[in-house]
């Protein structure tokens, strides 16, 4: 019995090394208490509802860094439940994920913006009998993080944010900022605005918000590439968050999970409603719940209202899509794609998002996501 126990412990240790080589979990997932394998092949409570089905081997995926912390949790729980399956998600950027998907090097891609018509056309070469579709899987607020010595609470509106990120407002004590922050002592300090260096769906969602809510002050098209002059660039949401955390006088945009994990204060947004709205999962959910499906067929791309003034609805939100083929998926990874994404869209998979700073997909929409995953071929 002692020998068997030693062998099991040795196998578990080797398995842990293999997992760490495939995916480096963030601090958000490192102290996760949602469950895992017992070391004896049995499943703990949290993992017990995972249907591994016919999943096997390695599944590669890449894309959105916005969902990295959510993906870390999903991968950790899924791999604990499904022995012999390895999920390797490379959190690069939405743009890189779509390119990898259309080149056929990944089983699915994560993107913070729905596929463009030309990207759908490209996907048909890889999907063969079908095309790429968008499955909304992760919601949440795009937080505006800042670091300003002596200031721990800050309110801004869309026009002011547009001018800051367009280098039109250059000092923290600018009258436009002061007007929104009565009683706050703002320093005569230069603003250092950080943006993403690579093509990013988070950038595109910020552009959609500014273009919709401040059309007179933000004249740029909502694209994945940062459009405005000035500012400083950093790689990935993690890179922007790290710069904001380190530099006094800085401001930047990234998903709430990065602000929470690094203890970065975030801007409340004045939407024109009764009170400014905090960047929280609950407030983002209120905005996402009003979204409508604009995709056709099996495509579930959403139409978000960035100009909402509903009480408590945080308007600067994004939805991350998992991009898959509706048909024509690779036979060697299809079962694993369906099994893993089914877990991510399950009640358990969505439930763990809130504590990580994300917002679950509304139930009515998520029901369609599950149905579509089940019909992938």
mmCIF file of C-alpha atoms in Angstrom:
data_model
loop_
_atom_site.group_PDB
_atom_site.id
_atom_site.type_symbol
_atom_site.label_atom_id
_atom_site.label_comp_id
_atom_site.label_asym_id
_atom_site.label_seq_id
_atom_site.Cartn_x
_atom_site.Cartn_y
_atom_site.Cartn_z
ATOM 1 C CA UNK A 1 0.000 0.000 0.000
ATOM 2 C CA UNK A 2 2.848 2.401 0.870
ATOM 3 C CA UNK A 3 4.487 1.701 -2.488
ATOM 4 C CA UNK A 4 1.224 2.348 -4.340
ATOM 5 C CA UNK A 5 0.749 5.611 -2.456
ATOM 6 C CA UNK A 6 4.302 6.744 -3.283
ATOM 7 C CA UNK A 7 3.713 5.942 -6.950
ATOM 8 C CA UNK A 8 0.473 7.906 -6.983
ATOM 9 C CA UNK A 9 2.155 10.940 -5.375
ATOM 10 C CA UNK A 10 5.016 10.734 -7.847
ATOM 11 C CA UNK A 11 2.567 10.575 -10.784
ATOM 12 C CA UNK A 12 0.637 13.539 -9.417
ATOM 13 C CA UNK A 13 3.828 15.593 -9.122
ATOM 14 C CA UNK A 14 4.833 14.761 -12.674
ATOM 15 C CA UNK A 15 1.337 15.692 -13.870
ATOM 16 C CA UNK A 16 1.559 19.025 -12.084
ATOM 17 C CA UNK A 17 4.839 19.785 -13.824
ATOM 18 C CA UNK A 18 3.260 19.005 -17.209
ATOM 19 C CA UNK A 19 0.338 21.308 -16.487
ATOM 20 C CA UNK A 20 2.580 24.183 -15.383
ATOM 21 C CA UNK A 21 4.542 23.826 -18.587
ATOM 22 C CA UNK A 22 1.367 24.099 -20.643
ATOM 23 C CA UNK A 23 -0.210 27.021 -18.821
ATOM 24 C CA UNK A 24 1.151 29.399 -16.202
ATOM 25 C CA UNK A 25 -1.755 30.176 -13.913
ATOM 26 C CA UNK A 26 -2.159 33.723 -12.633
ATOM 27 C CA UNK A 27 -2.383 34.622 -8.990
ATOM 28 C CA UNK A 28 -6.139 34.807 -9.514
ATOM 29 C CA UNK A 29 -6.160 31.057 -10.053
ATOM 30 C CA UNK A 30 -3.268 30.020 -7.839
ATOM 31 C CA UNK A 31 -5.271 30.133 -4.607
ATOM 32 C CA UNK A 32 -8.480 28.908 -6.200
ATOM 33 C CA UNK A 33 -10.602 26.778 -3.888
ATOM 34 C CA UNK A 34 -13.109 25.590 -6.445
ATOM 35 C CA UNK A 35 -11.784 22.058 -6.459
ATOM 36 C CA UNK A 36 -9.682 19.686 -8.493
ATOM 37 C CA UNK A 37 -8.324 16.167 -8.624
ATOM 38 C CA UNK A 38 -7.734 14.243 -5.430
ATOM 39 C CA UNK A 39 -4.610 12.524 -6.715
ATOM 40 C CA UNK A 40 -6.424 9.193 -6.874
ATOM 41 C CA UNK A 41 -8.324 9.723 -10.095
ATOM 42 C CA UNK A 42 -11.483 10.797 -8.220
ATOM 43 C CA UNK A 43 -13.110 14.186 -8.829
ATOM 44 C CA UNK A 44 -13.775 16.786 -6.159
ATOM 45 C CA UNK A 45 -17.189 18.463 -5.886
ATOM 46 C CA UNK A 46 -16.379 21.424 -8.165
ATOM 47 C CA UNK A 47 -15.024 19.227 -10.917
ATOM 48 C CA UNK A 48 -17.658 16.530 -10.628
ATOM 49 C CA UNK A 49 -20.068 18.216 -13.049
ATOM 50 C CA UNK A 50 -17.534 18.382 -15.878
ATOM 51 C CA UNK A 51 -18.533 16.073 -18.733
ATOM 52 C CA UNK A 52 -15.248 14.988 -20.280
ATOM 53 C CA UNK A 53 -17.060 13.023 -22.975
ATOM 54 C CA UNK A 54 -14.624 11.775 -25.603
ATOM 55 C CA UNK A 55 -12.094 14.540 -24.949
ATOM 56 C CA UNK A 56 -8.481 13.474 -25.348
ATOM 57 C CA UNK A 57 -4.983 14.692 -26.083
ATOM 58 C CA UNK A 58 -3.919 18.312 -26.422
ATOM 59 C CA UNK A 59 -6.086 21.255 -27.430
ATOM 60 C CA UNK A 60 -4.377 24.490 -28.411
ATOM 61 C CA UNK A 61 -6.207 27.812 -28.358
ATOM 62 C CA UNK A 62 -5.156 31.452 -28.344
ATOM 63 C CA UNK A 63 -6.380 35.012 -28.435
ATOM 64 C CA UNK A 64 -7.907 37.525 -26.045
ATOM 65 C CA UNK A 65 -5.860 38.468 -23.014
ATOM 66 C CA UNK A 66 -9.048 39.959 -21.551
ATOM 67 C CA UNK A 67 -10.291 36.472 -20.663
ATOM 68 C CA UNK A 68 -6.939 35.104 -19.483
ATOM 69 C CA UNK A 69 -7.863 35.002 -15.799
ATOM 70 C CA UNK A 70 -11.186 33.333 -16.595
ATOM 71 C CA UNK A 71 -9.497 30.862 -18.933
ATOM 72 C CA UNK A 72 -6.932 30.026 -16.250
ATOM 73 C CA UNK A 73 -9.711 29.027 -13.870
ATOM 74 C CA UNK A 74 -11.581 27.016 -16.477
ATOM 75 C CA UNK A 75 -8.449 25.192 -17.630
ATOM 76 C CA UNK A 76 -7.407 24.383 -14.079
ATOM 77 C CA UNK A 77 -10.791 22.906 -13.143
ATOM 78 C CA UNK A 78 -11.279 21.112 -16.441
ATOM 79 C CA UNK A 79 -7.863 19.448 -16.477
ATOM 80 C CA UNK A 80 -8.343 18.374 -12.880
ATOM 81 C CA UNK A 81 -11.527 16.570 -13.912
ATOM 82 C CA UNK A 82 -10.398 15.161 -17.260
ATOM 83 C CA UNK A 83 -7.202 13.184 -16.963
ATOM 84 C CA UNK A 84 -5.170 12.786 -20.125
ATOM 85 C CA UNK A 85 -6.453 16.072 -21.603
ATOM 86 C CA UNK A 86 -4.236 19.144 -21.911
ATOM 87 C CA UNK A 87 -5.678 22.583 -22.694
ATOM 88 C CA UNK A 88 -3.061 25.122 -23.754
ATOM 89 C CA UNK A 89 -4.441 28.671 -24.076
ATOM 90 C CA UNK A 90 -2.026 31.356 -25.256
ATOM 91 C CA UNK A 91 -3.340 34.759 -24.142
ATOM 92 C CA UNK A 92 -1.798 36.846 -26.908
ATOM 93 C CA UNK A 93 -4.417 39.223 -28.331
ATOM 94 C CA UNK A 94 -7.742 39.015 -30.119
ATOM 95 C CA UNK A 95 -6.130 39.855 -33.452
ATOM 96 C CA UNK A 96 -3.474 37.176 -33.114
ATOM 97 C CA UNK A 97 -6.079 34.636 -32.006
ATOM 98 C CA UNK A 98 -8.219 35.195 -35.111
ATOM 99 C CA UNK A 99 -5.153 34.879 -37.362
ATOM 100 C CA UNK A 100 -4.172 31.602 -35.654
ATOM 101 C CA UNK A 101 -7.723 30.264 -35.965
ATOM 102 C CA UNK A 102 -7.978 31.086 -39.658
ATOM 103 C CA UNK A 103 -4.589 29.483 -40.227
ATOM 104 C CA UNK A 104 -5.841 26.301 -38.583
ATOM 105 C CA UNK A 105 -3.216 26.193 -35.821
ATOM 106 C CA UNK A 106 -5.703 26.340 -32.903
ATOM 107 C CA UNK A 107 -8.962 24.577 -32.079
ATOM 108 C CA UNK A 108 -10.668 27.811 -31.082
ATOM 109 C CA UNK A 109 -9.781 31.481 -30.623
ATOM 110 C CA UNK A 110 -10.774 34.082 -28.053
ATOM 111 C CA UNK A 111 -11.756 37.508 -29.363
ATOM 112 C CA UNK A 112 -13.175 40.588 -27.640
ATOM 113 C CA UNK A 113 -14.834 41.629 -30.880
ATOM 114 C CA UNK A 114 -17.025 39.617 -33.206
ATOM 115 C CA UNK A 115 -15.562 38.408 -36.484
ATOM 116 C CA UNK A 116 -15.579 40.916 -39.332
ATOM 117 C CA UNK A 117 -17.110 39.832 -42.674
ATOM 118 C CA UNK A 118 -13.664 39.413 -44.215
ATOM 119 C CA UNK A 119 -12.545 37.286 -41.251
ATOM 120 C CA UNK A 120 -15.626 35.088 -41.674
ATOM 121 C CA UNK A 121 -14.748 34.709 -45.364
ATOM 122 C CA UNK A 122 -11.189 33.675 -44.433
ATOM 123 C CA UNK A 123 -12.509 31.154 -41.918
ATOM 124 C CA UNK A 124 -14.321 29.212 -44.637
ATOM 125 C CA UNK A 125 -10.975 28.071 -46.020
ATOM 126 C CA UNK A 126 -10.168 26.404 -42.713
ATOM 127 C CA UNK A 127 -13.655 25.295 -41.640
ATOM 128 C CA UNK A 128 -14.201 23.618 -45.041
ATOM 129 C CA UNK A 129 -17.888 22.727 -44.709
ATOM 130 C CA UNK A 130 -18.772 25.704 -42.517
ATOM 131 C CA UNK A 131 -17.504 29.034 -41.200
ATOM 132 C CA UNK A 132 -16.305 30.719 -38.044
ATOM 133 C CA UNK A 133 -18.983 31.756 -35.551
ATOM 134 C CA UNK A 134 -18.942 33.824 -32.348
ATOM 135 C CA UNK A 135 -19.938 32.262 -29.026
ATOM 136 C CA UNK A 136 -20.214 34.847 -26.197
ATOM 137 C CA UNK A 137 -18.568 33.236 -23.180
ATOM 138 C CA UNK A 138 -17.150 35.951 -20.893
ATOM 139 C CA UNK A 139 -18.544 39.371 -20.057
ATOM 140 C CA UNK A 140 -17.224 42.143 -17.921
ATOM 141 C CA UNK A 141 -16.337 45.771 -17.472
ATOM 142 C CA UNK A 142 -13.382 47.429 -19.146
ATOM 143 C CA UNK A 143 -11.998 49.240 -16.135
ATOM 144 C CA UNK A 144 -10.255 52.593 -16.412
ATOM 145 C CA UNK A 145 -7.443 52.229 -13.904
ATOM 146 C CA UNK A 146 -5.377 55.107 -12.593
ATOM 147 C CA UNK A 147 -2.592 55.963 -10.195
ATOM 148 C CA UNK A 148 -2.574 59.461 -8.763
ATOM 149 C CA UNK A 149 -0.874 60.162 -5.445
ATOM 150 C CA UNK A 150 -3.359 61.482 -2.898
ATOM 151 C CA UNK A 151 -6.409 60.530 -5.000
ATOM 152 C CA UNK A 152 -8.162 57.212 -4.486
ATOM 153 C CA UNK A 153 -11.580 58.031 -5.971
ATOM 154 C CA UNK A 154 -12.098 59.584 -9.390
ATOM 155 C CA UNK A 155 -15.096 60.215 -11.646
ATOM 156 C CA UNK A 156 -14.866 60.816 -15.401
ATOM 157 C CA UNK A 157 -17.337 60.878 -18.273
ATOM 158 C CA UNK A 158 -17.023 59.773 -21.902
ATOM 159 C CA UNK A 159 -16.092 63.193 -23.369
ATOM 160 C CA UNK A 160 -13.368 63.701 -20.754
ATOM 161 C CA UNK A 161 -11.993 60.185 -21.262
ATOM 162 C CA UNK A 162 -11.957 60.774 -25.022
ATOM 163 C CA UNK A 163 -9.935 63.955 -24.605
ATOM 164 C CA UNK A 164 -7.520 62.286 -22.184
ATOM 165 C CA UNK A 165 -6.820 59.343 -24.511
ATOM 166 C CA UNK A 166 -6.618 61.720 -27.497
ATOM 167 C CA UNK A 167 -3.983 63.818 -25.680
ATOM 168 C CA UNK A 168 -6.307 66.859 -25.614
ATOM 169 C CA UNK A 169 -6.408 66.973 -21.810
ATOM 170 C CA UNK A 170 -2.867 66.821 -20.513
ATOM 171 C CA UNK A 171 -3.003 67.716 -16.790
ATOM 172 C CA UNK A 172 -4.855 66.092 -13.927
ATOM 173 C CA UNK A 173 -6.108 69.439 -12.612
ATOM 174 C CA UNK A 174 -7.726 70.324 -15.944
ATOM 175 C CA UNK A 175 -11.066 72.139 -15.389
ATOM 176 C CA UNK A 176 -13.016 69.362 -17.152
ATOM 177 C CA UNK A 177 -11.717 66.782 -14.646
ATOM 178 C CA UNK A 178 -12.132 69.149 -11.688
ATOM 179 C CA UNK A 179 -15.781 69.786 -12.610
ATOM 180 C CA UNK A 180 -16.540 66.082 -12.306
ATOM 181 C CA UNK A 181 -14.675 65.709 -9.006
ATOM 182 C CA UNK A 182 -15.907 68.469 -6.721
ATOM 183 C CA UNK A 183 -13.963 68.541 -3.470
ATOM 184 C CA UNK A 184 -11.121 66.344 -4.764
ATOM 185 C CA UNK A 185 -7.680 67.957 -4.640
ATOM 186 C CA UNK A 186 -6.252 67.234 -8.079
ATOM 187 C CA UNK A 187 -2.500 67.746 -8.560
ATOM 188 C CA UNK A 188 -0.858 69.866 -11.259
ATOM 189 C CA UNK A 189 0.646 66.744 -12.756
ATOM 190 C CA UNK A 190 0.994 65.513 -16.323
ATOM 191 C CA UNK A 191 -1.314 62.694 -17.393
ATOM 192 C CA UNK A 192 0.422 59.598 -18.734
ATOM 193 C CA UNK A 193 -2.115 57.596 -20.718
ATOM 194 C CA UNK A 194 -1.288 53.986 -21.578
ATOM 195 C CA UNK A 195 -2.817 51.959 -24.419
ATOM 196 C CA UNK A 196 -2.303 48.525 -25.967
ATOM 197 C CA UNK A 197 0.625 48.138 -28.363
ATOM 198 C CA UNK A 198 -0.864 45.237 -30.373
ATOM 199 C CA UNK A 199 -4.216 44.695 -32.083
ATOM 200 C CA UNK A 200 -6.693 44.337 -29.260
ATOM 201 C CA UNK A 201 -10.400 43.704 -28.897
ATOM 202 C CA UNK A 202 -10.276 45.642 -25.623
ATOM 203 C CA UNK A 203 -9.013 48.658 -27.562
ATOM 204 C CA UNK A 204 -11.819 48.206 -30.077
ATOM 205 C CA UNK A 205 -14.456 48.061 -27.334
ATOM 206 C CA UNK A 206 -13.077 51.223 -25.746
ATOM 207 C CA UNK A 207 -13.280 52.845 -29.178
ATOM 208 C CA UNK A 208 -16.887 51.701 -29.612
ATOM 209 C CA UNK A 209 -17.796 53.183 -26.238
ATOM 210 C CA UNK A 210 -16.061 56.516 -26.839
ATOM 211 C CA UNK A 211 -17.423 56.763 -30.387
ATOM 212 C CA UNK A 212 -20.986 56.116 -29.180
ATOM 213 C CA UNK A 213 -20.965 58.089 -25.927
ATOM 214 C CA UNK A 214 -18.675 60.968 -26.987
ATOM 215 C CA UNK A 215 -19.024 61.267 -30.781
ATOM 216 C CA UNK A 216 -17.997 64.943 -30.816
ATOM 217 C CA UNK A 217 -14.722 64.187 -29.018
ATOM 218 C CA UNK A 218 -13.685 60.790 -30.411
ATOM 219 C CA UNK A 219 -13.534 60.831 -34.197
ATOM 220 C CA UNK A 220 -11.680 57.556 -34.737
ATOM 221 C CA UNK A 221 -13.090 54.339 -36.129
ATOM 222 C CA UNK A 222 -13.398 51.551 -33.569
ATOM 223 C CA UNK A 223 -10.553 49.290 -34.636
ATOM 224 C CA UNK A 224 -8.308 46.827 -32.817
ATOM 225 C CA UNK A 225 -5.234 48.950 -33.511
ATOM 226 C CA UNK A 226 -4.834 51.996 -31.250
ATOM 227 C CA UNK A 227 -5.776 55.014 -33.398
ATOM 228 C CA UNK A 228 -4.921 58.180 -31.466
ATOM 229 C CA UNK A 229 -1.597 60.045 -31.362
ATOM 230 C CA UNK A 230 0.467 60.334 -28.192
ATOM 231 C CA UNK A 231 0.220 58.209 -25.118
ATOM 232 C CA UNK A 232 2.418 55.241 -24.260
ATOM 233 C CA UNK A 233 2.027 51.658 -25.410
ATOM 234 C CA UNK A 234 2.282 48.420 -23.446
ATOM 235 C CA UNK A 235 1.736 44.789 -24.430
ATOM 236 C CA UNK A 236 -1.428 43.042 -23.346
ATOM 237 C CA UNK A 237 -3.893 43.994 -20.643
ATOM 238 C CA UNK A 238 -1.359 42.778 -18.105
ATOM 239 C CA UNK A 239 1.285 45.138 -19.529
ATOM 240 C CA UNK A 240 -1.003 48.174 -19.416
ATOM 241 C CA UNK A 241 -2.089 47.309 -15.863
ATOM 242 C CA UNK A 242 1.521 46.894 -14.730
ATOM 243 C CA UNK A 243 2.466 50.305 -16.128
ATOM 244 C CA UNK A 244 -0.497 51.994 -14.465
ATOM 245 C CA UNK A 245 0.348 50.270 -11.188
ATOM 246 C CA UNK A 246 3.935 51.548 -11.374
ATOM 247 C CA UNK A 247 3.661 55.102 -12.770
ATOM 248 C CA UNK A 248 2.238 58.002 -10.761
ATOM 249 C CA UNK A 249 -0.039 60.194 -12.878
ATOM 250 C CA UNK A 250 -0.995 57.294 -15.166
ATOM 251 C CA UNK A 251 -4.278 56.061 -16.584
ATOM 252 C CA UNK A 252 -5.091 53.051 -18.760
ATOM 253 C CA UNK A 253 -7.771 50.545 -19.698
ATOM 254 C CA UNK A 254 -7.952 46.835 -18.951
ATOM 255 C CA UNK A 255 -10.375 44.240 -17.663
ATOM 256 C CA UNK A 256 -11.510 44.507 -14.050
ATOM 257 C CA UNK A 257 -9.772 41.263 -13.109
ATOM 258 C CA UNK A 258 -6.398 42.951 -13.657
ATOM 259 C CA UNK A 259 -7.393 45.909 -11.482
ATOM 260 C CA UNK A 260 -8.572 43.581 -8.723
ATOM 261 C CA UNK A 261 -5.519 41.334 -8.798
ATOM 262 C CA UNK A 262 -3.111 44.304 -8.671
ATOM 263 C CA UNK A 263 -5.194 46.522 -6.345
ATOM 264 C CA UNK A 264 -5.476 49.356 -8.886
ATOM 265 C CA UNK A 265 -8.205 51.971 -8.242
ATOM 266 C CA UNK A 266 -10.712 52.387 -11.054
ATOM 267 C CA UNK A 267 -12.664 55.331 -12.430
ATOM 268 C CA UNK A 268 -16.397 55.710 -11.800
ATOM 269 C CA UNK A 269 -18.164 56.703 -15.020
ATOM 270 C CA UNK A 270 -20.675 59.545 -15.152
ATOM 271 C CA UNK A 271 -23.209 58.290 -17.691
ATOM 272 C CA UNK A 272 -25.655 61.145 -17.203
ATOM 273 C CA UNK A 273 -27.692 58.989 -14.831
ATOM 274 C CA UNK A 274 -28.465 59.807 -11.229
ATOM 275 C CA UNK A 275 -25.064 58.749 -9.883
ATOM 276 C CA UNK A 276 -21.673 57.760 -11.345
ATOM 277 C CA UNK A 277 -21.325 54.022 -11.923
ATOM 278 C CA UNK A 278 -18.544 51.843 -10.537
ATOM 279 C CA UNK A 279 -16.754 49.223 -12.591
ATOM 280 C CA UNK A 280 -18.104 46.041 -10.998
ATOM 281 C CA UNK A 281 -19.204 42.668 -12.340
ATOM 282 C CA UNK A 282 -22.751 43.315 -11.150
ATOM 283 C CA UNK A 283 -22.948 46.709 -12.878
ATOM 284 C CA UNK A 284 -21.490 45.283 -16.087
ATOM 285 C CA UNK A 285 -24.081 42.497 -15.999
ATOM 286 C CA UNK A 286 -26.844 45.098 -15.966
ATOM 287 C CA UNK A 287 -25.526 46.543 -19.219
ATOM 288 C CA UNK A 288 -24.828 43.177 -20.877
ATOM 289 C CA UNK A 289 -28.301 41.888 -19.949
ATOM 290 C CA UNK A 290 -29.779 44.431 -22.371
ATOM 291 C CA UNK A 291 -27.660 43.129 -25.274
ATOM 292 C CA UNK A 292 -29.387 41.723 -28.350
ATOM 293 C CA UNK A 293 -28.117 38.931 -30.607
ATOM 294 C CA UNK A 294 -27.208 40.444 -33.959
ATOM 295 C CA UNK A 295 -25.591 37.362 -35.480
ATOM 296 C CA UNK A 296 -27.484 35.155 -37.908
ATOM 297 C CA UNK A 297 -27.765 31.395 -38.038
ATOM 298 C CA UNK A 298 -25.545 29.831 -35.391
ATOM 299 C CA UNK A 299 -23.545 33.033 -34.937
ATOM 300 C CA UNK A 300 -24.315 34.636 -31.560
ATOM 301 C CA UNK A 301 -22.540 37.998 -31.869
ATOM 302 C CA UNK A 302 -24.114 40.618 -29.574
ATOM 303 C CA UNK A 303 -25.149 44.233 -30.004
ATOM 304 C CA UNK A 304 -24.159 46.157 -26.846
ATOM 305 C CA UNK A 305 -25.592 49.534 -25.798
ATOM 306 C CA UNK A 306 -22.609 51.728 -24.888
ATOM 307 C CA UNK A 307 -24.801 54.782 -24.267
ATOM 308 C CA UNK A 308 -27.034 53.312 -21.572
ATOM 309 C CA UNK A 309 -28.065 55.628 -18.744
ATOM 310 C CA UNK A 310 -29.861 52.891 -16.811
ATOM 311 C CA UNK A 311 -29.299 53.192 -13.098
ATOM 312 C CA UNK A 312 -26.292 51.147 -12.014
ATOM 313 C CA UNK A 313 -25.441 49.949 -15.547
ATOM 314 C CA UNK A 314 -21.723 50.284 -16.300
ATOM 315 C CA UNK A 315 -21.553 51.185 -20.013
ATOM 316 C CA UNK A 316 -17.939 50.363 -20.876
ATOM 317 C CA UNK A 317 -18.234 46.605 -21.226
ATOM 318 C CA UNK A 318 -16.897 43.920 -23.472
ATOM 319 C CA UNK A 319 -17.914 40.398 -24.302
ATOM 320 C CA UNK A 320 -15.260 37.863 -25.211
ATOM 321 C CA UNK A 321 -16.246 35.344 -27.846
ATOM 322 C CA UNK A 322 -14.857 31.887 -28.399
ATOM 323 C CA UNK A 323 -14.546 31.544 -32.173
ATOM 324 C CA UNK A 324 -15.159 28.056 -33.581
ATOM 325 C CA UNK A 325 -16.330 26.475 -36.843
ATOM 326 C CA UNK A 326 -20.055 25.800 -36.900
ATOM 327 C CA UNK A 327 -19.132 22.737 -38.973
ATOM 328 C CA UNK A 328 -15.871 21.470 -40.387
ATOM 329 C CA UNK A 329 -13.965 21.486 -37.091
ATOM 330 C CA UNK A 330 -10.886 19.266 -37.003
ATOM 331 C CA UNK A 331 -11.948 15.711 -36.062
ATOM 332 C CA UNK A 332 -8.950 15.230 -33.773
ATOM 333 C CA UNK A 333 -9.944 18.169 -31.525
ATOM 334 C CA UNK A 334 -13.720 18.464 -32.020
ATOM 335 C CA UNK A 335 -14.686 16.341 -29.004
ATOM 336 C CA UNK A 336 -12.318 18.252 -26.736
ATOM 337 C CA UNK A 337 -13.484 21.636 -28.019
ATOM 338 C CA UNK A 338 -17.106 20.697 -27.353
ATOM 339 C CA UNK A 339 -16.382 19.250 -23.924
ATOM 340 C CA UNK A 340 -14.229 22.151 -22.725
ATOM 341 C CA UNK A 341 -16.505 24.919 -24.037
ATOM 342 C CA UNK A 342 -19.538 23.111 -22.621
ATOM 343 C CA UNK A 343 -17.909 23.307 -19.196
ATOM 344 C CA UNK A 344 -17.062 27.010 -19.659
ATOM 345 C CA UNK A 345 -20.696 27.741 -20.570
ATOM 346 C CA UNK A 346 -22.119 25.560 -17.782
ATOM 347 C CA UNK A 347 -23.626 26.944 -14.578
ATOM 348 C CA UNK A 348 -20.450 25.972 -12.713
ATOM 349 C CA UNK A 349 -18.179 27.505 -15.337
ATOM 350 C CA UNK A 350 -20.072 30.789 -15.379
ATOM 351 C CA UNK A 351 -20.503 30.917 -11.596
ATOM 352 C CA UNK A 352 -16.779 31.225 -10.916
ATOM 353 C CA UNK A 353 -16.440 34.320 -13.136
ATOM 354 C CA UNK A 354 -17.839 36.928 -10.751
ATOM 355 C CA UNK A 355 -15.190 36.539 -8.051
ATOM 356 C CA UNK A 356 -12.516 36.919 -10.736
ATOM 357 C CA UNK A 357 -13.927 40.290 -11.864
ATOM 358 C CA UNK A 358 -15.972 39.065 -14.822
ATOM 359 C CA UNK A 359 -19.690 39.018 -15.546
ATOM 360 C CA UNK A 360 -21.487 35.778 -16.475
ATOM 361 C CA UNK A 361 -23.291 35.748 -19.812
ATOM 362 C CA UNK A 362 -27.050 36.348 -19.294
ATOM 363 C CA UNK A 363 -28.951 33.078 -18.932
ATOM 364 C CA UNK A 364 -31.164 33.498 -22.021
ATOM 365 C CA UNK A 365 -28.157 34.083 -24.273
ATOM 366 C CA UNK A 366 -26.076 31.410 -22.559
ATOM 367 C CA UNK A 367 -28.770 28.811 -23.207
ATOM 368 C CA UNK A 368 -28.300 29.411 -26.924
ATOM 369 C CA UNK A 369 -24.525 29.179 -26.512
ATOM 370 C CA UNK A 370 -24.845 25.721 -24.937
ATOM 371 C CA UNK A 371 -27.221 24.549 -27.644
ATOM 372 C CA UNK A 372 -24.838 25.726 -30.359
ATOM 373 C CA UNK A 373 -21.818 24.067 -28.741
ATOM 374 C CA UNK A 374 -23.704 20.773 -28.605
ATOM 375 C CA UNK A 375 -24.386 20.949 -32.358
ATOM 376 C CA UNK A 376 -20.810 21.716 -33.455
ATOM 377 C CA UNK A 377 -19.523 19.251 -36.044
#
